[in-house]
PDB file of C-alpha atoms in Angstrom:
ATOM      1  CA  MET A 240      68.183 -22.929  90.693  1.00  0.00           C
ATOM      2  CA  ASP A 241      66.013 -24.219  87.860  1.00  0.00           C
ATOM      3  CA  THR A 242      66.780 -22.695  84.502  1.00  0.00           C
ATOM      4  CA  VAL A 243      63.852 -21.662  82.348  1.00  0.00           C
ATOM      5  CA  LEU A 244      64.251 -20.820  78.686  1.00  0.00           C
ATOM      6  CA  ASP A 245      62.650 -17.420  78.228  1.00  0.00           C
ATOM      7  CA  ALA A 246      63.293 -16.834  74.545  1.00  0.00           C
ATOM      8  CA  PRO A 247      60.228 -17.757  72.449  1.00  0.00           C
ATOM      9  CA  VAL A 248      60.872 -20.378  69.808  1.00  0.00           C
ATOM     10  CA  LYS A 249      58.874 -20.949  66.650  1.00  0.00           C
ATOM     11  CA  THR A 250      58.872 -24.722  66.546  1.00  0.00           C
ATOM     12  CA  PHE A 251      58.424 -26.908  63.488  1.00  0.00           C
ATOM     13  CA  ILE A 252      55.802 -29.073  65.260  1.00  0.00           C
ATOM     14  CA  GLN A 253      52.880 -27.075  66.647  1.00  0.00           C
ATOM     15  CA  VAL A 254      50.677 -29.762  68.188  1.00  0.00           C
ATOM     16  CA  THR A 255      51.504 -33.154  69.701  1.00  0.00           C
ATOM     17  CA  GLU A 256      48.885 -35.593  70.980  1.00  0.00           C
ATOM     18  CA  TYR A 257      48.499 -39.283  71.596  1.00  0.00           C
ATOM     19  CA  TRP A 258      45.551 -41.622  71.408  1.00  0.00           C
ATOM     20  CA  ILE A 259      44.995 -44.945  73.167  1.00  0.00           C
ATOM     21  CA  PRO A 260      42.639 -47.801  72.312  1.00  0.00           C
ATOM     22  CA  GLU A 261      39.546 -48.269  74.455  1.00  0.00           C
ATOM     23  CA  GLY A 262      37.509 -51.124  73.066  1.00  0.00           C
ATOM     24  CA  ASP A 263      37.072 -50.500  69.363  1.00  0.00           C
ATOM     25  CA  ARG A 264      37.858 -46.765  69.533  1.00  0.00           C
ATOM     26  CA  LEU A 265      40.916 -44.559  69.898  1.00  0.00           C
ATOM     27  CA  VAL A 266      40.401 -41.911  72.571  1.00  0.00           C
ATOM     28  CA  LEU A 267      42.564 -38.931  73.424  1.00  0.00           C
ATOM     29  CA  ALA A 268      45.006 -39.550  76.265  1.00  0.00           C
ATOM     30  CA  THR A 269      46.643 -36.121  76.350  1.00  0.00           C
ATOM     31  CA  GLY A 270      48.145 -33.484  74.094  1.00  0.00           C
ATOM     32  CA  ASN A 271      50.093 -30.244  73.919  1.00  0.00           C
ATOM     33  CA  TYR A 272      48.192 -27.750  71.766  1.00  0.00           C
ATOM     34  CA  GLY A 273      50.389 -24.695  72.229  1.00  0.00           C
ATOM     35  CA  GLY A 274      47.516 -22.344  72.987  1.00  0.00           C
ATOM     36  CA  LEU A 275      45.333 -23.495  70.063  1.00  0.00           C
ATOM     37  CA  ALA A 276      42.284 -23.720  72.310  1.00  0.00           C
ATOM     38  CA  ALA A 277      39.636 -24.131  69.612  1.00  0.00           C
ATOM     39  CA  PHE A 278      41.525 -26.987  67.969  1.00  0.00           C
ATOM     40  CA  GLU A 279      42.020 -28.632  71.365  1.00  0.00           C
ATOM     41  CA  GLU A 280      38.293 -28.314  72.082  1.00  0.00           C
ATOM     42  CA  ALA A 281      37.420 -29.903  68.722  1.00  0.00           C
ATOM     43  CA  THR A 282      39.868 -32.718  69.447  1.00  0.00           C
ATOM     44  CA  ARG A 283      38.423 -33.551  72.840  1.00  0.00           C
ATOM     45  CA  ALA A 284      34.985 -34.010  71.285  1.00  0.00           C
ATOM     46  CA  ILE A 285      35.948 -36.892  68.987  1.00  0.00           C
ATOM     47  CA  SER A 286      37.284 -40.432  68.928  1.00  0.00           C
ATOM     48  CA  PHE A 287      38.387 -42.713  66.096  1.00  0.00           C
ATOM     49  CA  GLY A 288      37.401 -46.175  64.974  1.00  0.00           C
ATOM     50  CA  LYS A 289      39.879 -48.455  63.240  1.00  0.00           C
ATOM     51  CA  GLY A 290      40.585 -46.946  59.813  1.00  0.00           C
ATOM     52  CA  GLU A 291      38.853 -43.675  60.715  1.00  0.00           C
ATOM     53  CA  GLY A 292      40.717 -40.371  60.556  1.00  0.00           C
ATOM     54  CA  LEU A 293      44.496 -40.129  60.734  1.00  0.00           C
ATOM     55  CA  PRO A 294      45.036 -42.052  64.016  1.00  0.00           C
ATOM     56  CA  GLY A 295      42.597 -44.742  62.904  1.00  0.00           C
ATOM     57  CA  LYS A 296      44.373 -45.093  59.566  1.00  0.00           C
ATOM     58  CA  ALA A 297      47.742 -45.656  61.283  1.00  0.00           C
ATOM     59  CA  TRP A 298      46.015 -48.278  63.450  1.00  0.00           C
ATOM     60  CA  ALA A 299      44.334 -50.067  60.562  1.00  0.00           C
ATOM     61  CA  GLU A 300      47.326 -49.982  58.216  1.00  0.00           C
ATOM     62  CA  GLU A 301      49.795 -50.798  61.015  1.00  0.00           C
ATOM     63  CA  ARG A 302      52.274 -48.208  59.815  1.00  0.00           C
ATOM     64  CA  PRO A 303      53.284 -44.547  60.236  1.00  0.00           C
ATOM     65  CA  VAL A 304      51.152 -42.280  58.053  1.00  0.00           C
ATOM     66  CA  VAL A 305      52.018 -38.827  56.656  1.00  0.00           C
ATOM     67  CA  LEU A 306      49.192 -36.495  55.623  1.00  0.00           C
ATOM     68  CA  LYS A 307      50.554 -33.383  53.898  1.00  0.00           C
ATOM     69  CA  GLY A 308      47.205 -31.707  53.183  1.00  0.00           C
ATOM     70  CA  PHE A 309      43.851 -31.835  54.926  1.00  0.00           C
ATOM     71  CA  ASP A 310      41.442 -30.415  52.342  1.00  0.00           C
ATOM     72  CA  GLY A 311      39.336 -33.178  50.830  1.00  0.00           C
ATOM     73  CA  SER A 312      41.117 -35.814  52.915  1.00  0.00           C
ATOM     74  CA  TYR A 313      39.984 -38.314  55.558  1.00  0.00           C
ATOM     75  CA  PHE A 314      41.175 -35.935  58.313  1.00  0.00           C
ATOM     76  CA  LYS A 315      38.249 -35.348  60.700  1.00  0.00           C
ATOM     77  CA  ARG A 316      39.174 -31.914  62.081  1.00  0.00           C
ATOM     78  CA  ILE A 317      39.674 -30.055  58.796  1.00  0.00           C
ATOM     79  CA  GLU A 318      37.811 -26.865  59.720  1.00  0.00           C
ATOM     80  CA  ALA A 319      39.377 -26.566  63.169  1.00  0.00           C
ATOM     81  CA  ALA A 320      42.841 -27.263  61.722  1.00  0.00           C
ATOM     82  CA  ALA A 321      42.411 -24.572  59.061  1.00  0.00           C
ATOM     83  CA  GLU A 322      41.403 -22.011  61.676  1.00  0.00           C
ATOM     84  CA  ALA A 323      44.467 -22.957  63.738  1.00  0.00           C
ATOM     85  CA  GLY A 324      46.822 -22.719  60.753  1.00  0.00           C
ATOM     86  CA  LEU A 325      47.621 -26.444  60.803  1.00  0.00           C
ATOM     87  CA  THR A 326      48.207 -27.982  57.396  1.00  0.00           C
ATOM     88  CA  SER A 327      49.852 -31.394  57.806  1.00  0.00           C
ATOM     89  CA  ALA A 328      50.250 -34.241  60.271  1.00  0.00           C
ATOM     90  CA  VAL A 329      52.109 -37.488  60.921  1.00  0.00           C
ATOM     91  CA  ALA A 330      50.664 -40.405  62.899  1.00  0.00           C
ATOM     92  CA  VAL A 331      53.069 -42.891  64.518  1.00  0.00           C
ATOM     93  CA  PRO A 332      51.609 -46.109  65.929  1.00  0.00           C
ATOM     94  CA  VAL A 333      53.206 -47.652  69.015  1.00  0.00           C
ATOM     95  CA  PHE A 334      52.950 -51.438  68.731  1.00  0.00           C
ATOM     96  CA  ASP A 335      53.982 -54.045  71.269  1.00  0.00           C
ATOM     97  CA  GLY A 336      54.121 -57.053  68.961  1.00  0.00           C
ATOM     98  CA  ASP A 337      50.649 -57.258  67.441  1.00  0.00           C
ATOM     99  CA  THR A 338      49.076 -55.089  70.139  1.00  0.00           C
ATOM    100  CA  LEU A 339      48.543 -51.384  69.564  1.00  0.00           C
ATOM    101  CA  ARG A 340      49.423 -49.399  72.691  1.00  0.00           C
ATOM    102  CA  ALA A 341      48.993 -45.862  71.338  1.00  0.00           C
ATOM    103  CA  VAL A 342      49.148 -43.586  68.302  1.00  0.00           C
ATOM    104  CA  LEU A 343      51.290 -40.450  68.524  1.00  0.00           C
ATOM    105  CA  VAL A 344      50.173 -37.617  66.224  1.00  0.00           C
ATOM    106  CA  VAL A 345      52.173 -34.471  65.445  1.00  0.00           C
ATOM    107  CA  LEU A 346      50.689 -31.568  63.498  1.00  0.00           C
ATOM    108  CA  CYS A 347      52.516 -28.781  61.683  1.00  0.00           C
ATOM    109  CA  GLY A 348      51.729 -25.521  59.957  1.00  0.00           C
ATOM    110  CA  ASP A 349      53.194 -24.244  56.718  1.00  0.00           C
ATOM    111  CA  ASP A 350      54.856 -20.918  55.977  1.00  0.00           C
ATOM    112  CA  ALA A 351      57.833 -19.591  54.060  1.00  0.00           C
ATOM    113  CA  ASN A 352      60.169 -19.827  57.050  1.00  0.00           C
ATOM    114  CA  ARG A 353      59.226 -23.054  58.785  1.00  0.00           C
ATOM    115  CA  THR A 354      61.957 -25.565  57.958  1.00  0.00           C
ATOM    116  CA  GLY A 355      62.540 -29.109  59.136  1.00  0.00           C
ATOM    117  CA  ALA A 356      61.600 -32.641  58.168  1.00  0.00           C
ATOM    118  CA  ILE A 357      59.524 -35.516  59.448  1.00  0.00           C
ATOM    119  CA  GLU A 358      60.167 -38.531  57.220  1.00  0.00           C
ATOM    120  CA  VAL A 359      58.882 -42.090  57.040  1.00  0.00           C
ATOM    121  CA  TRP A 360      61.136 -44.642  55.311  1.00  0.00           C
ATOM    122  CA  HIS A 361      60.137 -48.185  54.400  1.00  0.00           C
ATOM    123  CA  GLU A 362      62.090 -51.194  53.156  1.00  0.00           C
ATOM    124  CA  ALA A 363      61.512 -52.384  49.596  1.00  0.00           C
ATOM    125  CA  ASP A 364      63.748 -54.769  47.645  1.00  0.00           C
ATOM    126  CA  GLY A 365      66.538 -54.525  50.196  1.00  0.00           C
ATOM    127  CA  LEU A 366      66.665 -50.714  50.328  1.00  0.00           C
ATOM    128  CA  LEU A 367      65.011 -48.032  52.417  1.00  0.00           C
ATOM    129  CA  MET A 368      62.839 -45.788  50.257  1.00  0.00           C
ATOM    130  CA  LEU A 369      61.058 -42.604  51.263  1.00  0.00           C
ATOM    131  CA  ASP A 370      57.456 -43.503  52.010  1.00  0.00           C
ATOM    132  CA  ASP A 371      56.510 -39.862  52.549  1.00  0.00           C
ATOM    133  CA  GLY A 372      57.547 -36.833  54.538  1.00  0.00           C
ATOM    134  CA  TYR A 373      56.750 -33.270  55.476  1.00  0.00           C
ATOM    135  CA  TYR A 374      59.509 -30.675  54.961  1.00  0.00           C
ATOM    136  CA  GLY A 375      57.970 -27.235  55.367  1.00  0.00           C
ATOM    137  CA  ALA A 376      59.958 -24.732  53.337  1.00  0.00           C
ATOM    138  CA  ALA A 377      62.837 -27.164  52.624  1.00  0.00           C
ATOM    139  CA  LYS A 378      61.614 -27.937  49.110  1.00  0.00           C
ATOM    140  CA  HIS A 379      64.975 -28.775  47.549  1.00  0.00           C
ATOM    141  CA  PHE A 380      65.829 -31.087  50.435  1.00  0.00           C
ATOM    142  CA  GLU A 381      62.444 -32.756  49.924  1.00  0.00           C
ATOM    143  CA  TRP A 382      63.271 -33.342  46.241  1.00  0.00           C
ATOM    144  CA  VAL A 383      66.683 -34.791  47.131  1.00  0.00           C
ATOM    145  CA  SER A 384      65.074 -37.085  49.720  1.00  0.00           C
ATOM    146  CA  GLN A 385      62.527 -38.354  47.203  1.00  0.00           C
ATOM    147  CA  HIS A 386      65.400 -39.418  44.969  1.00  0.00           C
ATOM    148  CA  THR A 387      67.563 -41.003  47.678  1.00  0.00           C
ATOM    149  CA  HIS A 388      67.536 -44.579  48.947  1.00  0.00           C
ATOM    150  CA  PHE A 389      69.576 -46.208  51.692  1.00  0.00           C
ATOM    151  CA  PRO A 390      71.194 -49.639  51.944  1.00  0.00           C
ATOM    152  CA  ARG A 391      71.315 -51.159  55.404  1.00  0.00           C
ATOM    153  CA  GLY A 392      73.860 -49.275  57.531  1.00  0.00           C
ATOM    154  CA  GLN A 393      74.124 -46.193  55.302  1.00  0.00           C
ATOM    155  CA  GLY A 394      73.060 -42.721  56.425  1.00  0.00           C
ATOM    156  CA  LEU A 395      70.710 -42.047  59.314  1.00  0.00           C
ATOM    157  CA  PRO A 396      67.769 -44.193  58.114  1.00  0.00           C
ATOM    158  CA  GLY A 397      70.053 -47.060  57.096  1.00  0.00           C
ATOM    159  CA  GLY A 398      71.975 -46.837  60.359  1.00  0.00           C
ATOM    160  CA  VAL A 399      68.769 -47.145  62.379  1.00  0.00           C
ATOM    161  CA  TRP A 400      67.662 -50.065  60.195  1.00  0.00           C
ATOM    162  CA  SER A 401      70.952 -51.888  60.721  1.00  0.00           C
ATOM    163  CA  ALA A 402      71.301 -51.231  64.464  1.00  0.00           C
ATOM    164  CA  GLU A 403      67.572 -51.584  65.223  1.00  0.00           C
ATOM    165  CA  THR A 404      68.029 -48.749  67.703  1.00  0.00           C
ATOM    166  CA  PRO A 405      67.367 -44.988  67.730  1.00  0.00           C
ATOM    167  CA  MET A 406      70.270 -42.824  66.567  1.00  0.00           C
ATOM    168  CA  LEU A 407      71.257 -39.153  66.763  1.00  0.00           C
ATOM    169  CA  PHE A 408      73.251 -37.373  64.034  1.00  0.00           C
ATOM    170  CA  ARG A 409      74.839 -33.975  64.681  1.00  0.00           C
ATOM    171  CA  ASP A 410      75.946 -31.285  62.224  1.00  0.00           C
ATOM    172  CA  LEU A 411      73.889 -32.638  59.346  1.00  0.00           C
ATOM    173  CA  GLY A 412      75.223 -30.064  56.917  1.00  0.00           C
ATOM    174  CA  SER A 413      78.826 -31.167  57.367  1.00  0.00           C
ATOM    175  CA  GLY A 414      78.586 -34.684  58.739  1.00  0.00           C
ATOM    176  CA  TYR A 415      80.195 -37.228  56.443  1.00  0.00           C
ATOM    177  CA  ARG A 416      77.787 -39.932  57.655  1.00  0.00           C
ATOM    178  CA  PHE A 417      74.737 -37.952  56.565  1.00  0.00           C
ATOM    179  CA  ILE A 418      74.285 -38.786  52.881  1.00  0.00           C
ATOM    180  CA  ARG A 419      72.242 -35.652  52.144  1.00  0.00           C
ATOM    181  CA  ALA A 420      74.677 -33.322  53.931  1.00  0.00           C
ATOM    182  CA  ASP A 421      74.980 -30.714  51.165  1.00  0.00           C
ATOM    183  CA  SER A 422      71.260 -30.151  50.730  1.00  0.00           C
ATOM    184  CA  ALA A 423      70.725 -30.387  54.519  1.00  0.00           C
ATOM    185  CA  GLY A 424      73.272 -27.615  55.058  1.00  0.00           C
ATOM    186  CA  LYS A 425      71.582 -25.398  52.479  1.00  0.00           C
ATOM    187  CA  ALA A 426      68.228 -25.999  54.187  1.00  0.00           C
ATOM    188  CA  GLY A 427      69.658 -25.123  57.609  1.00  0.00           C
ATOM    189  CA  LEU A 428      69.081 -28.582  59.079  1.00  0.00           C
ATOM    190  CA  THR A 429      71.363 -29.277  62.033  1.00  0.00           C
ATOM    191  CA  THR A 430      70.298 -32.347  64.044  1.00  0.00           C
ATOM    192  CA  GLY A 431      68.741 -35.652  63.013  1.00  0.00           C
ATOM    193  CA  LEU A 432      66.954 -38.206  65.177  1.00  0.00           C
ATOM    194  CA  GLY A 433      66.123 -41.576  63.630  1.00  0.00           C
ATOM    195  CA  LEU A 434      64.072 -44.291  65.277  1.00  0.00           C
ATOM    196  CA  PRO A 435      62.753 -47.697  64.291  1.00  0.00           C
ATOM    197  CA  ILE A 436      58.966 -48.036  64.268  1.00  0.00           C
ATOM    198  CA  PRO A 437      58.106 -51.667  65.058  1.00  0.00           C
ATOM    199  CA  VAL A 438      54.893 -52.906  63.439  1.00  0.00           C
ATOM    200  CA  PRO A 439      53.263 -56.337  63.142  1.00  0.00           C
ATOM    201  CA  GLY A 440      54.685 -58.669  60.518  1.00  0.00           C
ATOM    202  CA  ASP A 441      58.038 -58.359  58.801  1.00  0.00           C
ATOM    203  CA  LYS A 442      57.687 -54.780  57.540  1.00  0.00           C
ATOM    204  CA  THR A 443      60.451 -52.253  58.247  1.00  0.00           C
ATOM    205  CA  PHE A 444      59.741 -48.577  58.966  1.00  0.00           C
ATOM    206  CA  VAL A 445      62.110 -45.853  60.137  1.00  0.00           C
ATOM    207  CA  LEU A 446      61.013 -42.388  61.294  1.00  0.00           C
ATOM    208  CA  THR A 447      63.441 -39.472  61.025  1.00  0.00           C
ATOM    209  CA  LEU A 448      63.044 -36.054  62.645  1.00  0.00           C
ATOM    210  CA  LEU A 449      65.399 -33.448  61.171  1.00  0.00           C
ATOM    211  CA  SER A 450      65.638 -30.199  63.100  1.00  0.00           C
ATOM    212  CA  ALA A 451      66.669 -26.727  61.912  1.00  0.00           C
ATOM    213  CA  ARG A 452      68.045 -24.042  64.178  1.00  0.00           C
ATOM    214  CA  GLY A 453      65.454 -21.391  63.295  1.00  0.00           C
ATOM    215  CA  THR A 454      62.354 -23.586  63.622  1.00  0.00           C
ATOM    216  CA  PRO A 455      63.535 -26.604  65.602  1.00  0.00           C
ATOM    217  CA  ILE A 456      61.630 -29.813  66.040  1.00  0.00           C
ATOM    218  CA  ALA A 457      63.227 -29.829  69.480  1.00  0.00           C
ATOM    219  CA  ARG A 458      65.943 -28.054  71.427  1.00  0.00           C
ATOM    220  CA  ARG A 459      66.983 -31.158  73.321  1.00  0.00           C
ATOM    221  CA  PHE A 460      66.976 -34.845  72.321  1.00  0.00           C
ATOM    222  CA  GLU A 461      67.568 -37.913  74.512  1.00  0.00           C
ATOM    223  CA  ILE A 462      67.871 -41.634  73.790  1.00  0.00           C
ATOM    224  CA  TRP A 463      67.386 -44.044  76.704  1.00  0.00           C
ATOM    225  CA  ASP A 464      68.230 -47.745  76.527  1.00  0.00           C
ATOM    226  CA  ALA A 465      65.849 -49.932  78.554  1.00  0.00           C
ATOM    227  CA  ARG A 466      66.941 -53.362  77.321  1.00  0.00           C
ATOM    228  CA  PRO A 467      67.576 -55.796  80.200  1.00  0.00           C
ATOM    229  CA  VAL A 468      70.995 -56.654  78.784  1.00  0.00           C
ATOM    230  CA  LYS A 469      71.910 -52.987  79.313  1.00  0.00           C
ATOM    231  CA  VAL A 470      70.235 -52.175  82.624  1.00  0.00           C
ATOM    232  CA  GLY A 471      69.934 -55.522  84.442  1.00  0.00           C
ATOM    233  CA  LYS A 472      66.890 -57.354  85.703  1.00  0.00           C
ATOM    234  CA  ASP A 473      65.260 -54.334  87.392  1.00  0.00           C
ATOM    235  CA  LYS A 474      63.118 -52.156  85.130  1.00  0.00           C
ATOM    236  CA  ALA A 475      65.310 -49.147  84.387  1.00  0.00           C
ATOM    237  CA  ALA A 476      66.757 -47.096  81.539  1.00  0.00           C
ATOM    238  CA  ILE A 477      70.163 -45.568  80.872  1.00  0.00           C
ATOM    239  CA  LEU A 478      70.832 -42.401  78.882  1.00  0.00           C
ATOM    240  CA  VAL A 479      73.014 -43.510  75.976  1.00  0.00           C
ATOM    241  CA  ASP A 480      72.909 -40.414  73.766  1.00  0.00           C
ATOM    242  CA  GLY A 481      71.592 -36.894  73.823  1.00  0.00           C
ATOM    243  CA  ILE A 482      72.165 -33.360  72.658  1.00  0.00           C
ATOM    244  CA  CYS A 483      71.004 -30.011  74.002  1.00  0.00           C
ATOM    245  CA  GLU A 484      71.446 -26.537  72.588  1.00  0.00           C
ATOM    246  CA  ARG A 485      72.283 -25.246  76.087  1.00  0.00           C
ATOM    247  CA  GLU A 486      74.448 -28.065  77.432  1.00  0.00           C
ATOM    248  CA  GLY A 487      75.856 -29.593  74.272  1.00  0.00           C
ATOM    249  CA  ALA A 488      76.384 -33.357  74.445  1.00  0.00           C
ATOM    250  CA  LEU A 489      74.453 -35.128  77.209  1.00  0.00           C
ATOM    251  CA  TRP A 490      76.457 -38.296  76.877  1.00  0.00           C
ATOM    252  CA  THR A 491      80.113 -39.237  76.705  1.00  0.00           C
ATOM    253  CA  ASP A 492      82.213 -42.231  75.726  1.00  0.00           C
ATOM    254  CA  ASP A 493      84.318 -41.643  78.856  1.00  0.00           C
ATOM    255  CA  THR A 494      83.806 -44.840  80.851  1.00  0.00           C
ATOM    256  CA  GLN A 495      84.875 -43.072  84.053  1.00  0.00           C
ATOM    257  CA  GLU A 496      81.658 -41.030  84.034  1.00  0.00           C
ATOM    258  CA  PRO A 497      78.715 -42.938  85.532  1.00  0.00           C
ATOM    259  CA  PRO A 498      75.744 -43.212  83.168  1.00  0.00           C
ATOM    260  CA  ARG A 499      72.510 -41.396  83.888  1.00  0.00           C
ATOM    261  CA  ARG A 500      70.080 -44.036  85.048  1.00  0.00           C
ATOM    262  CA  ILE A 501      66.374 -43.849  85.893  1.00  0.00           C
ATOM    263  CA  ALA A 502      64.031 -46.439  87.361  1.00  0.00           C
ATOM    264  CA  ALA A 503      60.354 -47.025  86.639  1.00  0.00           C
ATOM    265  CA  ASN A 504      58.229 -44.079  87.860  1.00  0.00           C
ATOM    266  CA  GLN A 505      61.348 -41.963  88.402  1.00  0.00           C
ATOM    267  CA  GLY A 506      60.843 -38.698  86.538  1.00  0.00           C
ATOM    268  CA  ASN A 507      59.118 -38.347  83.192  1.00  0.00           C
ATOM    269  CA  VAL A 508      61.090 -41.038  81.397  1.00  0.00           C
ATOM    270  CA  GLY A 509      60.468 -43.356  84.324  1.00  0.00           C
ATOM    271  CA  ARG A 510      56.728 -42.804  83.949  1.00  0.00           C
ATOM    272  CA  VAL A 511      56.924 -44.014  80.359  1.00  0.00           C
ATOM    273  CA  LEU A 512      58.921 -47.006  81.514  1.00  0.00           C
ATOM    274  CA  ALA A 513      56.220 -47.843  84.069  1.00  0.00           C
ATOM    275  CA  SER A 514      53.130 -47.157  81.930  1.00  0.00           C
ATOM    276  CA  GLY A 515      54.408 -48.450  78.594  1.00  0.00           C
ATOM    277  CA  LEU A 516      52.727 -45.478  76.924  1.00  0.00           C
ATOM    278  CA  PRO A 517      53.997 -42.250  75.367  1.00  0.00           C
ATOM    279  CA  GLU A 518      53.863 -39.197  77.575  1.00  0.00           C
ATOM    280  CA  ILE A 519      53.461 -35.501  76.780  1.00  0.00           C
ATOM    281  CA  PHE A 520      54.372 -33.027  79.501  1.00  0.00           C
ATOM    282  CA  ALA A 521      53.652 -29.305  79.149  1.00  0.00           C
ATOM    283  CA  GLY A 522      52.991 -26.239  81.239  1.00  0.00           C
ATOM    284  CA  SER A 523      55.519 -26.848  84.020  1.00  0.00           C
ATOM    285  CA  PRO A 524      59.150 -26.063  83.101  1.00  0.00           C
ATOM    286  CA  LYS A 525      60.286 -27.478  86.456  1.00  0.00           C
ATOM    287  CA  LEU A 526      59.194 -30.896  85.205  1.00  0.00           C
ATOM    288  CA  THR A 527      60.644 -30.534  81.719  1.00  0.00           C
ATOM    289  CA  GLU A 528      64.268 -29.460  82.295  1.00  0.00           C
ATOM    290  CA  GLY A 529      63.300 -25.791  81.886  1.00  0.00           C
ATOM    291  CA  TYR A 530      61.589 -26.280  78.528  1.00  0.00           C
ATOM    292  CA  ASP A 531      57.971 -25.597  77.631  1.00  0.00           C
ATOM    293  CA  ALA A 532      57.118 -29.195  76.799  1.00  0.00           C
ATOM    294  CA  MET A 533      58.489 -32.718  76.505  1.00  0.00           C
ATOM    295  CA  VAL A 534      57.467 -35.738  74.452  1.00  0.00           C
ATOM    296  CA  ALA A 535      58.643 -39.244  75.394  1.00  0.00           C
ATOM    297  CA  LEU A 536      58.024 -42.183  73.062  1.00  0.00           C
ATOM    298  CA  PRO A 537      58.582 -45.867  73.940  1.00  0.00           C
ATOM    299  CA  ILE A 538      59.913 -48.302  71.345  1.00  0.00           C
ATOM    300  CA  TYR A 539      59.103 -51.965  71.917  1.00  0.00           C
ATOM    301  CA  ASP A 540      61.029 -55.100  71.065  1.00  0.00           C
ATOM    302  CA  ASP A 541      60.229 -58.702  71.969  1.00  0.00           C
ATOM    303  CA  GLY A 542      57.398 -57.835  74.341  1.00  0.00           C
ATOM    304  CA  ALA A 543      59.118 -55.099  76.347  1.00  0.00           C
ATOM    305  CA  ILE A 544      60.277 -51.496  76.030  1.00  0.00           C
ATOM    306  CA  ALA A 545      63.722 -51.482  74.442  1.00  0.00           C
ATOM    307  CA  HIS A 546      64.247 -47.717  74.130  1.00  0.00           C
ATOM    308  CA  ILE A 547      62.634 -44.441  75.064  1.00  0.00           C
ATOM    309  CA  VAL A 548      63.205 -41.394  72.888  1.00  0.00           C
ATOM    310  CA  ALA A 549      62.491 -37.977  74.370  1.00  0.00           C
ATOM    311  CA  TRP A 550      62.541 -34.498  72.910  1.00  0.00           C
ATOM    312  CA  TYR A 551      62.000 -31.085  74.513  1.00  0.00           C
ATOM    313  CA  VAL A 552      60.745 -27.813  72.985  1.00  0.00           C
TER     314      VAL A 552
END
């Protein structure tokens, strides 16, 4: 029997959408608007040129972009966002070498209880520095993050930088590997997902999603490895790490347990593997492991998908 999560959850991210290039414009592919019908309607009426609006800026600047306030900004849907209670957004470009495949955009609201973090880190002078981030009510954690930098291999951002792969950290408030553990614990942050964001040139960017129990970014995270050295010559992906609030760990070091493997077009992750594009699935819990929605994001390396990161809310 399929299990459906009935308890309502106030998530940190309220809207997720992705845009794809058609000629010289970015057009909406799909999105999950969580019942914000007026904002969805305003979104479907627009497109973006290179450098225009938040998706266009991520395209033009070839980097993830954080926008923590819309008023007076280049954001094109200011009035609709205000009516929907949306106050900030992050745009994440998906590049295959020099070619833009898509731009993923997540939008958040702001209130006294919404806690979490979406951070963009960039390399400068041999260290990862905070480029920008949105933290909701976690103001002290934001201050600590602004004054923290990471050598290669240290902490979640530095670990992703060193390994050049997505990584999951558990128990952020007590984990010895998480450099900001004390302030994370005080903020109620529990789980961290870090992923490399490949862009043209030799620039280094790392995106981190830090989830709190009360207003989670997601209730389930998965990391799939699609590198040929891992899965063989056939296009496939293997689950190499994951965590779920219902099931606990989704992955084990026990070599006696066969890995979870999917092929192209097999399930939601397989669709990403086949299309090469992000996917957003909503409205059918049978297709999303009993959750309301799923986001799956491909990460490219050397002309092919190397990893797929998925999260469920």
